[in-house]
């Protein structure tokens, strides 16, 4: 279906919505997998659900989906290089990345602010993305530091309003 909204206008408006950055990880059949996302959100408190939306073109999502469980690593202000690494398709994103398996086996990245471990609960079609819902099995605040932010295609830091 053709759209009446020009895609560059849509992108420009969407880029005005600043967010934190998370890396979704899983222990795949052939080793750890992961990708950087802006689309993470806590969705429901009872039951505890989180959501994120991988693009249909994501090469990591099919590996995470097959694992059936994942971790959401909320990045800190000093982890922009890590985010860039996980925002680049291909290669071994975990080579040189410090991590340890969480309780569900998914990689917990060293230096992350917080981590949610989740079981894949549901997935819904979302155009050229998939809306993923995870049931949280463990949530832990790991570090008292400032978040990494992403706004208008650039990494940013927090300043008081
Ligand atoms: C800050 C930031 C946020 C991103 N958010 C998303 C997202 O929510 N969903 C998505 O599919 N890709 C997102 N991306 C792009 C993916 O990280 C990128 O396409 C990555 O190469 C996918 O890797 P994969 O092919 O290994 O899955 C984001 C990239 C950056 C830099």
mmCIF file of C-alpha atoms and ligand atoms in Angstrom:
data_model
loop_
_atom_site.group_PDB
_atom_site.id
_atom_site.type_symbol
_atom_site.label_atom_id
_atom_site.label_comp_id
_atom_site.label_asym_id
_atom_site.label_seq_id
_atom_site.Cartn_x
_atom_site.Cartn_y
_atom_site.Cartn_z
ATOM 1 C CA UNK A 1 0.000 0.000 0.000
ATOM 2 C CA UNK A 2 1.436 3.420 -0.899
ATOM 3 C CA UNK A 3 1.749 6.030 1.850
ATOM 4 C CA UNK A 4 0.704 9.680 1.811
ATOM 5 C CA UNK A 5 3.524 10.485 4.256
ATOM 6 C CA UNK A 6 6.913 11.152 2.660
ATOM 7 C CA UNK A 7 9.403 8.768 4.225
ATOM 8 C CA UNK A 8 12.024 11.463 4.818
ATOM 9 C CA UNK A 9 9.439 13.581 6.669
ATOM 10 C CA UNK A 10 8.436 10.544 8.715
ATOM 11 C CA UNK A 11 12.083 9.800 9.540
ATOM 12 C CA UNK A 12 12.766 13.420 10.504
ATOM 13 C CA UNK A 13 9.782 13.507 12.853
ATOM 14 C CA UNK A 14 10.625 10.093 14.341
ATOM 15 C CA UNK A 15 14.229 11.197 14.956
ATOM 16 C CA UNK A 16 12.897 13.977 17.213
ATOM 17 C CA UNK A 17 11.849 11.326 19.715
ATOM 18 C CA UNK A 18 14.966 10.903 21.873
ATOM 19 C CA UNK A 19 15.350 7.580 23.651
ATOM 20 C CA UNK A 20 17.755 5.442 25.593
ATOM 21 C CA UNK A 21 19.663 2.675 23.829
ATOM 22 C CA UNK A 22 19.496 -1.043 24.601
ATOM 23 C CA UNK A 23 21.277 -4.089 23.225
ATOM 24 C CA UNK A 24 19.127 -7.203 22.907
ATOM 25 C CA UNK A 25 21.204 -10.366 23.328
ATOM 26 C CA UNK A 26 20.607 -14.104 23.244
ATOM 27 C CA UNK A 27 22.642 -17.281 23.401
ATOM 28 C CA UNK A 28 22.022 -18.646 19.929
ATOM 29 C CA UNK A 29 22.659 -22.152 18.642
ATOM 30 C CA UNK A 30 25.931 -20.964 17.070
ATOM 31 C CA UNK A 31 26.965 -18.588 19.850
ATOM 32 C CA UNK A 32 25.848 -15.228 21.204
ATOM 33 C CA UNK A 33 23.777 -12.845 19.053
ATOM 34 C CA UNK A 34 22.622 -9.269 19.567
ATOM 35 C CA UNK A 35 21.533 -5.958 18.110
ATOM 36 C CA UNK A 36 21.217 -2.342 19.292
ATOM 37 C CA UNK A 37 17.669 -0.984 19.574
ATOM 38 C CA UNK A 38 15.900 2.270 20.322
ATOM 39 C CA UNK A 39 12.502 0.576 20.260
ATOM 40 C CA UNK A 40 12.778 -1.019 23.710
ATOM 41 C CA UNK A 41 10.097 -0.100 26.244
ATOM 42 C CA UNK A 42 8.733 -1.556 29.429
ATOM 43 C CA UNK A 43 5.219 -2.567 28.423
ATOM 44 C CA UNK A 44 3.322 -4.087 31.341
ATOM 45 C CA UNK A 45 3.923 -4.321 35.081
ATOM 46 C CA UNK A 46 1.529 -7.218 35.794
ATOM 47 C CA UNK A 47 2.413 -9.444 34.096
ATOM 48 C CA UNK A 48 5.881 -7.951 33.603
ATOM 49 C CA UNK A 49 6.362 -7.464 29.863
ATOM 50 C CA UNK A 50 8.939 -5.617 27.786
ATOM 51 C CA UNK A 51 8.828 -4.891 24.083
ATOM 52 C CA UNK A 52 11.162 -4.036 21.208
ATOM 53 C CA UNK A 53 10.843 -4.059 17.443
ATOM 54 C CA UNK A 54 13.492 -5.641 15.207
ATOM 55 C CA UNK A 55 13.446 -4.815 11.495
ATOM 56 C CA UNK A 56 12.480 -7.639 9.160
ATOM 57 C CA UNK A 57 15.980 -7.262 7.715
ATOM 58 C CA UNK A 58 17.653 -7.944 11.082
ATOM 59 C CA UNK A 59 20.024 -10.894 10.848
ATOM 60 C CA UNK A 60 20.236 -11.264 14.639
ATOM 61 C CA UNK A 61 16.493 -11.399 15.336
ATOM 62 C CA UNK A 62 15.957 -14.888 13.799
ATOM 63 C CA UNK A 63 18.755 -16.203 16.055
ATOM 64 C CA UNK A 64 17.252 -14.531 19.145
ATOM 65 C CA UNK A 65 13.781 -15.780 18.195
ATOM 66 C CA UNK A 66 15.068 -19.344 17.853
ATOM 67 C CA UNK A 67 16.665 -19.100 21.328
ATOM 68 C CA UNK A 68 13.226 -18.195 22.735
ATOM 69 C CA UNK A 69 14.735 -16.056 25.499
ATOM 70 C CA UNK A 70 16.797 -12.915 25.545
ATOM 71 C CA UNK A 71 18.338 -10.166 27.656
ATOM 72 C CA UNK A 72 17.794 -6.426 27.304
ATOM 73 C CA UNK A 73 20.964 -4.525 28.228
ATOM 74 C CA UNK A 74 20.297 -0.831 28.952
ATOM 75 C CA UNK A 75 23.420 1.079 27.912
ATOM 76 C CA UNK A 76 25.317 3.667 29.947
ATOM 77 C CA UNK A 77 26.683 7.014 28.691
ATOM 78 C CA UNK A 78 30.159 5.535 28.094
ATOM 79 C CA UNK A 79 28.929 2.697 25.853
ATOM 80 C CA UNK A 80 28.426 4.482 22.497
ATOM 81 C CA UNK A 81 31.190 2.386 20.893
ATOM 82 C CA UNK A 82 29.454 -0.772 22.089
ATOM 83 C CA UNK A 83 26.171 0.476 20.623
ATOM 84 C CA UNK A 84 27.857 1.153 17.250
ATOM 85 C CA UNK A 85 29.267 -2.360 17.270
ATOM 86 C CA UNK A 86 25.840 -3.891 17.897
ATOM 87 C CA UNK A 87 24.263 -1.588 15.302
ATOM 88 C CA UNK A 88 26.457 -3.034 12.547
ATOM 89 C CA UNK A 89 25.286 -6.208 10.825
ATOM 90 C CA UNK A 90 27.664 -9.142 10.554
ATOM 91 C CA UNK A 91 31.048 -9.897 12.092
ATOM 92 C CA UNK A 92 31.508 -11.171 15.617
ATOM 93 C CA UNK A 93 29.934 -8.411 17.688
ATOM 94 C CA UNK A 94 31.013 -10.196 20.890
ATOM 95 C CA UNK A 95 34.702 -10.346 19.982
ATOM 96 C CA UNK A 96 36.318 -7.959 22.478
ATOM 97 C CA UNK A 97 33.001 -7.374 24.279
ATOM 98 C CA UNK A 98 33.014 -8.175 27.995
ATOM 99 C CA UNK A 99 29.944 -10.196 29.015
ATOM 100 C CA UNK A 100 28.714 -12.986 31.242
ATOM 101 C CA UNK A 101 25.699 -15.260 30.881
ATOM 102 C CA UNK A 102 22.606 -14.197 32.811
ATOM 103 C CA UNK A 103 20.313 -16.619 34.606
ATOM 104 C CA UNK A 104 18.579 -17.479 31.316
ATOM 105 C CA UNK A 105 21.915 -17.862 29.505
ATOM 106 C CA UNK A 106 21.619 -14.638 27.449
ATOM 107 C CA UNK A 107 24.705 -12.387 27.523
ATOM 108 C CA UNK A 108 24.685 -9.606 30.105
ATOM 109 C CA UNK A 109 27.054 -6.893 28.867
ATOM 110 C CA UNK A 110 29.587 -5.493 31.345
ATOM 111 C CA UNK A 111 28.934 -1.845 32.161
ATOM 112 C CA UNK A 112 25.201 -1.880 31.357
ATOM 113 C CA UNK A 113 22.929 0.193 33.609
ATOM 114 C CA UNK A 114 20.255 -2.456 33.938
ATOM 115 C CA UNK A 115 19.294 -5.790 32.503
ATOM 116 C CA UNK A 116 15.960 -7.491 31.861
ATOM 117 C CA UNK A 117 15.938 -11.210 31.135
ATOM 118 C CA UNK A 118 12.848 -12.350 29.274
ATOM 119 C CA UNK A 119 11.121 -15.277 27.607
ATOM 120 C CA UNK A 120 9.657 -14.662 24.163
ATOM 121 C CA UNK A 121 5.915 -14.317 24.845
ATOM 122 C CA UNK A 122 4.476 -13.083 21.561
ATOM 123 C CA UNK A 123 5.277 -11.357 18.284
ATOM 124 C CA UNK A 124 3.026 -9.199 16.158
ATOM 125 C CA UNK A 125 3.404 -7.877 12.613
ATOM 126 C CA UNK A 126 4.520 -4.234 12.561
ATOM 127 C CA UNK A 127 4.998 -3.349 8.904
ATOM 128 C CA UNK A 128 8.679 -3.677 8.063
ATOM 129 C CA UNK A 129 9.364 -4.462 11.738
ATOM 130 C CA UNK A 130 8.171 -7.157 14.145
ATOM 131 C CA UNK A 131 6.710 -6.158 17.521
ATOM 132 C CA UNK A 132 8.236 -8.493 20.090
ATOM 133 C CA UNK A 133 6.779 -9.011 23.565
ATOM 134 C CA UNK A 134 8.911 -10.644 26.245
ATOM 135 C CA UNK A 135 7.818 -11.881 29.679
ATOM 136 C CA UNK A 136 10.404 -10.692 32.185
ATOM 137 C CA UNK A 137 11.891 -13.416 34.362
ATOM 138 C CA UNK A 138 14.538 -11.256 36.017
ATOM 139 C CA UNK A 139 15.123 -7.503 36.194
ATOM 140 C CA UNK A 140 18.222 -6.040 37.776
ATOM 141 C CA UNK A 141 19.687 -2.544 38.151
ATOM 142 C CA UNK A 142 23.433 -3.008 37.711
ATOM 143 C CA UNK A 143 25.122 0.362 37.780
ATOM 144 C CA UNK A 144 24.541 3.865 39.113
ATOM 145 C CA UNK A 145 25.562 5.925 36.086
ATOM 146 C CA UNK A 146 24.006 8.134 33.398
ATOM 147 C CA UNK A 147 22.265 6.600 30.380
ATOM 148 C CA UNK A 148 23.342 6.645 26.743
ATOM 149 C CA UNK A 149 20.778 8.633 24.759
ATOM 150 C CA UNK A 150 20.050 8.756 21.019
ATOM 151 C CA UNK A 151 18.426 11.801 19.423
ATOM 152 C CA UNK A 152 18.443 13.040 15.805
ATOM 153 C CA UNK A 153 20.837 10.281 14.729
ATOM 154 C CA UNK A 154 23.472 11.158 17.322
ATOM 155 C CA UNK A 155 24.479 9.822 20.723
ATOM 156 C CA UNK A 156 23.821 12.273 23.529
ATOM 157 C CA UNK A 157 24.213 12.638 27.251
ATOM 158 C CA UNK A 158 21.775 13.669 29.914
ATOM 159 C CA UNK A 159 21.550 17.287 31.030
ATOM 160 C CA UNK A 160 19.092 18.458 33.676
ATOM 161 C CA UNK A 161 15.977 20.132 32.211
HETATM 162 C C1 LIG B 1 20.631 3.930 18.475
HETATM 163 C C2 LIG B 1 20.157 2.870 17.518
HETATM 164 C C3 LIG B 1 18.885 2.321 17.669
HETATM 165 C C4 LIG B 1 18.438 1.306 16.813
HETATM 166 N N1 LIG B 1 17.195 0.777 17.005
HETATM 167 C C5 LIG B 1 16.773 -0.252 16.246
HETATM 168 C C6 LIG B 1 15.506 -0.882 16.475
HETATM 169 O O1 LIG B 1 14.762 -0.509 17.379
HETATM 170 N N2 LIG B 1 15.157 -1.932 15.680
HETATM 171 C C7 LIG B 1 15.987 -2.382 14.687
HETATM 172 O O2 LIG B 1 15.624 -3.327 13.994
HETATM 173 N N3 LIG B 1 17.171 -1.801 14.437
HETATM 174 C C8 LIG B 1 17.591 -0.768 15.203
HETATM 175 N N4 LIG B 1 18.801 -0.190 14.974
HETATM 176 C C9 LIG B 1 19.622 -0.680 13.880
HETATM 177 C C10 LIG B 1 20.241 -2.035 14.194
HETATM 178 O O3 LIG B 1 21.004 -2.000 15.389
HETATM 179 C C11 LIG B 1 21.142 -2.418 13.003
HETATM 180 O O4 LIG B 1 20.343 -2.513 11.852
HETATM 181 C C12 LIG B 1 21.907 -3.690 13.192
HETATM 182 O O5 LIG B 1 22.838 -3.752 12.157
HETATM 183 C C13 LIG B 1 21.090 -4.928 13.127
HETATM 184 O O6 LIG B 1 21.994 -5.982 13.233
HETATM 185 P P1 LIG B 1 21.634 -7.436 12.814
HETATM 186 O O7 LIG B 1 21.560 -7.502 11.327
HETATM 187 O O8 LIG B 1 22.760 -8.210 13.396
HETATM 188 O O9 LIG B 1 20.305 -7.759 13.440
HETATM 189 C C14 LIG B 1 19.263 0.841 15.793
HETATM 190 C C15 LIG B 1 20.538 1.411 15.622
HETATM 191 C C16 LIG B 1 20.973 2.417 16.478
HETATM 192 C C17 LIG B 1 22.335 3.017 16.271
#
